[in-house]
Coordinates of C-alpha atoms in Angstrom, one line a residue:
X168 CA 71.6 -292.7 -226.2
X169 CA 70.3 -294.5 -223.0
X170 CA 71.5 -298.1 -222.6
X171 CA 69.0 -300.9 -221.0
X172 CA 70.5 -304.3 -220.1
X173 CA 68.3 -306.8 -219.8
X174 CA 69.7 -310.5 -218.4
X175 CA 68.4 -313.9 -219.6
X176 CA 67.7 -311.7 -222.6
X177 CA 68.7 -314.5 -225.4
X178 CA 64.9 -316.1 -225.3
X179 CA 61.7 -315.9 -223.7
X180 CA 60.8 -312.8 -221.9
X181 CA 63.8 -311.6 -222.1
X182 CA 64.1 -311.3 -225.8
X183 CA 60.3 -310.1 -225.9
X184 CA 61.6 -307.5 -223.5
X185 CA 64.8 -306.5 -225.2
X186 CA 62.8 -306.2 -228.9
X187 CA 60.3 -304.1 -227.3
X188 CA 62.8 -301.8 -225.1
X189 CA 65.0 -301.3 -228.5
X190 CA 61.4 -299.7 -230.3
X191 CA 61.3 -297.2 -227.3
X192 CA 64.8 -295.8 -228.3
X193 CA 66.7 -297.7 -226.2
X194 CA 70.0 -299.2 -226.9
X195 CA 69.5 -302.8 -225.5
X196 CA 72.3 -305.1 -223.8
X197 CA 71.7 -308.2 -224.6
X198 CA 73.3 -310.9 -221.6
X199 CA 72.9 -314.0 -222.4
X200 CA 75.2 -317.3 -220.6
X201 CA 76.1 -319.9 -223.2
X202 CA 73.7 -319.4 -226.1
X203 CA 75.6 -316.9 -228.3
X204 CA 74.0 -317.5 -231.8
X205 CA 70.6 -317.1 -230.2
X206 CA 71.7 -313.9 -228.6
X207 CA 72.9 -312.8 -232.0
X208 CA 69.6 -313.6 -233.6
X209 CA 68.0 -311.1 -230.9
X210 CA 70.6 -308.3 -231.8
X211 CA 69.8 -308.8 -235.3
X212 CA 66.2 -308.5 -234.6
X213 CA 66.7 -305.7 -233.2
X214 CA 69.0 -304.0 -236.0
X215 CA 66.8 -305.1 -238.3
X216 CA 64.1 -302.7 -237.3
X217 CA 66.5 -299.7 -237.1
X218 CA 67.5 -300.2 -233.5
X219 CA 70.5 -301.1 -231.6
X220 CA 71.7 -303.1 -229.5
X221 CA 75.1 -305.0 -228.0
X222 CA 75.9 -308.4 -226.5
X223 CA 77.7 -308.5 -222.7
X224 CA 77.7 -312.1 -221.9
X225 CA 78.3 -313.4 -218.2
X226 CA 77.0 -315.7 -215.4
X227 CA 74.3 -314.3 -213.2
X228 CA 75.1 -316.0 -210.6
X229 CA 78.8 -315.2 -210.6
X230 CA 80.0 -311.9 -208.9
X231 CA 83.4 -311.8 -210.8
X232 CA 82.1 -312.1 -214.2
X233 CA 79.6 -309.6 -213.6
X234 CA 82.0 -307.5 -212.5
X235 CA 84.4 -308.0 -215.2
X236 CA 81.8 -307.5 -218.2
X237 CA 80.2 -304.4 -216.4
X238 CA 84.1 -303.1 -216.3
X239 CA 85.0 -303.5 -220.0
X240 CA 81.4 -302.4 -221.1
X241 CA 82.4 -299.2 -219.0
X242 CA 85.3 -298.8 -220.2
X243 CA 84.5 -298.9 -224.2
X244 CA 81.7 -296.5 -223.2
X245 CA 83.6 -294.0 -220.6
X246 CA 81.3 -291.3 -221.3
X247 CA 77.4 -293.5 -220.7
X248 CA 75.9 -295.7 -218.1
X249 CA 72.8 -297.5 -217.9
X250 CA 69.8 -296.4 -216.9
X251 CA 67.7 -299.5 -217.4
X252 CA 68.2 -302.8 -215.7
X253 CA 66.0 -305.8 -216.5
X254 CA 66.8 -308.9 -213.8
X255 CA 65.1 -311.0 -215.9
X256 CA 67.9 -314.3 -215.7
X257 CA 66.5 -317.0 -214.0
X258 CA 66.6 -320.7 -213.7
X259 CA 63.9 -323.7 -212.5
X260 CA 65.4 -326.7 -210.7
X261 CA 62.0 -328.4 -209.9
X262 CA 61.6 -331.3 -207.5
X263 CA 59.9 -331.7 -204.3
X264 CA 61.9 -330.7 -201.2
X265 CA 63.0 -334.2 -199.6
X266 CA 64.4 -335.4 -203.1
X267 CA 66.0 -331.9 -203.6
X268 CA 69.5 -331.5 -203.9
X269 CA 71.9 -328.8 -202.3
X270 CA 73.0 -328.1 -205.7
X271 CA 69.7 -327.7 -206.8
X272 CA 68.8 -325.2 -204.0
X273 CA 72.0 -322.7 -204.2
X274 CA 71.6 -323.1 -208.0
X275 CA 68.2 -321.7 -208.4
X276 CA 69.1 -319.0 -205.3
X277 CA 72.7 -318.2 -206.7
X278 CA 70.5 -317.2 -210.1
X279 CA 67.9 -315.6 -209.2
X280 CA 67.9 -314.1 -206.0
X281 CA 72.2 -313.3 -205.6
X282 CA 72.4 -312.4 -209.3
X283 CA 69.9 -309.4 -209.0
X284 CA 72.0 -308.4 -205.6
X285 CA 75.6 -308.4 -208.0
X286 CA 74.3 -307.1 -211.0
X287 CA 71.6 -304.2 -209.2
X288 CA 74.4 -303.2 -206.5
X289 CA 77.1 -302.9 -209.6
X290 CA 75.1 -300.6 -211.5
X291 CA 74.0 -298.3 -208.6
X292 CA 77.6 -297.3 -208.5
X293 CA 76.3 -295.2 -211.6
X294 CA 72.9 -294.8 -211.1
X295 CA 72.9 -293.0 -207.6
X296 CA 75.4 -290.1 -208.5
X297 CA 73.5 -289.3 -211.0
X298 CA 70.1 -287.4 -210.9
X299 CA 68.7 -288.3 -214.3
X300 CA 66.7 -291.3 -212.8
X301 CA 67.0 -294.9 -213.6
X302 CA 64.8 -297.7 -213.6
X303 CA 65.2 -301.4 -211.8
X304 CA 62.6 -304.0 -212.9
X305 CA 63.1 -307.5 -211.4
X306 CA 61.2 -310.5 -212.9
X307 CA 59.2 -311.8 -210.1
X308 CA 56.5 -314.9 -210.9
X309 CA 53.4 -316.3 -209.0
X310 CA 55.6 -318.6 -207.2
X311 CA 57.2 -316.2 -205.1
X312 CA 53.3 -314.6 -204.5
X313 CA 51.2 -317.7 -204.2
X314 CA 53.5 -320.7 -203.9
X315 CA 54.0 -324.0 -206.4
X316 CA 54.5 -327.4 -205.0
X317 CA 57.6 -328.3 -206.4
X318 CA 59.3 -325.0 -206.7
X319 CA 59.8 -324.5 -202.7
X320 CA 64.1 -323.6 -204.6
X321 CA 62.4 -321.3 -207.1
X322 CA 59.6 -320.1 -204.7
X323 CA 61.5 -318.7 -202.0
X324 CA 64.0 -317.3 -204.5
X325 CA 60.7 -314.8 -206.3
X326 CA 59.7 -314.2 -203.3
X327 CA 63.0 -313.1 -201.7
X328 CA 63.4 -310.7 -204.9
X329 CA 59.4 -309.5 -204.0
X330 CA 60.9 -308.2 -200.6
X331 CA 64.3 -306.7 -201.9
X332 CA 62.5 -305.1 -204.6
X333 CA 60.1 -302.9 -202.0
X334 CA 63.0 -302.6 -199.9
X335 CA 65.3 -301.2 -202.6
X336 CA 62.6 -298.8 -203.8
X337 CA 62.6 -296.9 -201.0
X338 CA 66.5 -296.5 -200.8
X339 CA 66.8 -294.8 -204.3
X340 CA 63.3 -293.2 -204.5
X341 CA 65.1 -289.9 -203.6
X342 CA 67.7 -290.2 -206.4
X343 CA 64.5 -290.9 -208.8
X344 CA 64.7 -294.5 -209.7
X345 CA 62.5 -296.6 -209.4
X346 CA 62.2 -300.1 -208.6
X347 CA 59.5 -302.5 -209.5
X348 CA 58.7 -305.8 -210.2
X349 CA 56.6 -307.8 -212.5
X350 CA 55.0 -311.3 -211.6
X351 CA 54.2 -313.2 -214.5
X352 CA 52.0 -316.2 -214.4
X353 CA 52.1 -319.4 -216.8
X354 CA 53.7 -317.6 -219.7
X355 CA 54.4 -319.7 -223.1
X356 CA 58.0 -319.8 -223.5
X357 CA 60.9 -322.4 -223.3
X358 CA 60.5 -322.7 -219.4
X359 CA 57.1 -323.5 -219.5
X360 CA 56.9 -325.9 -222.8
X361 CA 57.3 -328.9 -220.8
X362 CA 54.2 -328.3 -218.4
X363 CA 50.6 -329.7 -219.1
X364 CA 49.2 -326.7 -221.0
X365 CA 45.8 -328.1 -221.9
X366 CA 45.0 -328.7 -218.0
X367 CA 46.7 -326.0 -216.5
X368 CA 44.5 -323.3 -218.8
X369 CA 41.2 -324.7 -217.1
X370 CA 42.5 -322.7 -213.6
X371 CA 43.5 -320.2 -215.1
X372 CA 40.2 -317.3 -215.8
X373 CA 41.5 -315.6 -219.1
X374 CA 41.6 -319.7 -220.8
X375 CA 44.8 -319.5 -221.8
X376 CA 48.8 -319.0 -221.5
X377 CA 50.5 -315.0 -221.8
X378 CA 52.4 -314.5 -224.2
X379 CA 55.8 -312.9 -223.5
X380 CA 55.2 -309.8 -225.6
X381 CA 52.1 -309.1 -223.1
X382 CA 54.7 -309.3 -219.9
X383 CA 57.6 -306.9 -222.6
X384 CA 54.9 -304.6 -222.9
X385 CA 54.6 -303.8 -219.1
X386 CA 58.1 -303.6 -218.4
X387 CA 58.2 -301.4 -221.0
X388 CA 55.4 -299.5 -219.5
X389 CA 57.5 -299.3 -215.8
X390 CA 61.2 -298.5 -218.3
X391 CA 59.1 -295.2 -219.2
X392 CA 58.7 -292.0 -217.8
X393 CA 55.4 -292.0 -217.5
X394 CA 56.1 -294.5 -214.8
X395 CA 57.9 -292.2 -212.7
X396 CA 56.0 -292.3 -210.1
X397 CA 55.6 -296.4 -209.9
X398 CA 58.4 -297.7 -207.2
X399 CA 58.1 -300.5 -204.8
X400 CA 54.9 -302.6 -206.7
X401 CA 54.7 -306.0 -207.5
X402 CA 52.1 -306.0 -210.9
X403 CA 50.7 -309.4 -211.2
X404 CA 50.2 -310.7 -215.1
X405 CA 48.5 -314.1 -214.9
X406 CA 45.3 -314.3 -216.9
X407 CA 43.6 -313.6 -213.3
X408 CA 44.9 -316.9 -212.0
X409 CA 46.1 -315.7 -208.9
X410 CA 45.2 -312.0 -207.1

């Protein structure tokens, strides 16, 4: 059995992502933070079709939980590891930079930048010994590639990830895993149901909003081993909004 865990993976992308790496084979960890029905709905899903899947809730942003779930997951599976990591647990706290708070800065950082540091560094411990391969797919957005007024938090934090993903890549290329990351544009999930849809899809070429499946797909694609030989890219999914 190989294991993927995939964080933020209660809703959103995340759950698109864990559905679709559970119908590959995989045996899908489920983190989640505080919504613990919605994460059961997901493993249900999941069973449901034949698959399987666990829960391993913890803070992304905090080093000792992460540390603390990746221990007892270890130790009631002494004889595994995973060979799939999905950083997909992120936050938004949007405002414009003079009006932004300190808490609103570390917040969004502490997320999404430190928590793929804790998490990706953790699970190297297991990956690098071994010479099966692994694979590392961070959840990037257009933010940290083009920019977005109101997001400088969120902004630098996607593109901080963009740079540690290509520098990453090239550390563990010799032990064959890879390390990519995927960019998604305006995407229709929770995070994005509060934006102006109708005049946001006039800049963006393809008319509309993705759909998360469409970003799940292409981390599935870069989870597989046909993708072996993909380490170090940043893939862009936007409808052709930004290139």
């Amino acid at each position: 059995m190989k294991y993927a865990l995939v964080t933020g993976a209660s809703r959103g992308i995340g759950k698109a992502v864990a559905l679709r790496l559970a119908k590959r084979g995989f045996c899908t960890i489920i983190n989640y933070l505080n919504n613990h029905e919605a994460a059961e709905q997901v493993k249900r899903e999941i069973e449901q079709e034949g698959g399987y899947a666990e829960l391993l809730p913890f803070d992304a942003s905090q080093p000792q939980q992460i540390e603390a779930a990746i221990d007892q997951w270890e130790s009631a599976h002494p004889d595994e590891w995973i060979s799939i990591l999905v950083n997909n647990a992120g936050i938004r706290r949007d405002n414009v930079m003079f009006m932004m708070s300190n808490d609103d800065w570390h917040d969004v950082l502490d997320t999404n930048l430190n928590g793929f540091f804790y998490i990706t560094r953790r699970l190297l411990k297991h990956m690098m010994p071994r010479r099966h391969g692994g694979r590392i797919i961070n959840m990037a957005s257009l933010s940290g590639i083009k920019g977005m007024a109101g997001q400088v938090n969120y902004s630098a934090a996607k593109a901080a990830l963009i740079g540690a993903t290509k520098a990453l890549a090239q550390e563990v290329a010799p032990r064959n895993i890879t390390v990519n990351a995927v960019a998604p544009g305006f995407i229709a999930t929770d995070m994005t149901k509060e934006l102006p849809e109708d005049e946001l899809k006039k800049m963006i070429p393809a008319g509309r909003f993705g759909k998360a499946e469409e970003v799940a797909a292409l981390v599935d694609f870069l989870a597989s081993d046909e993708a072996a030989y993909i380490t170090g890219e940043v893939i862009n999914i936007n409808g052709g909004l930004y290139t």
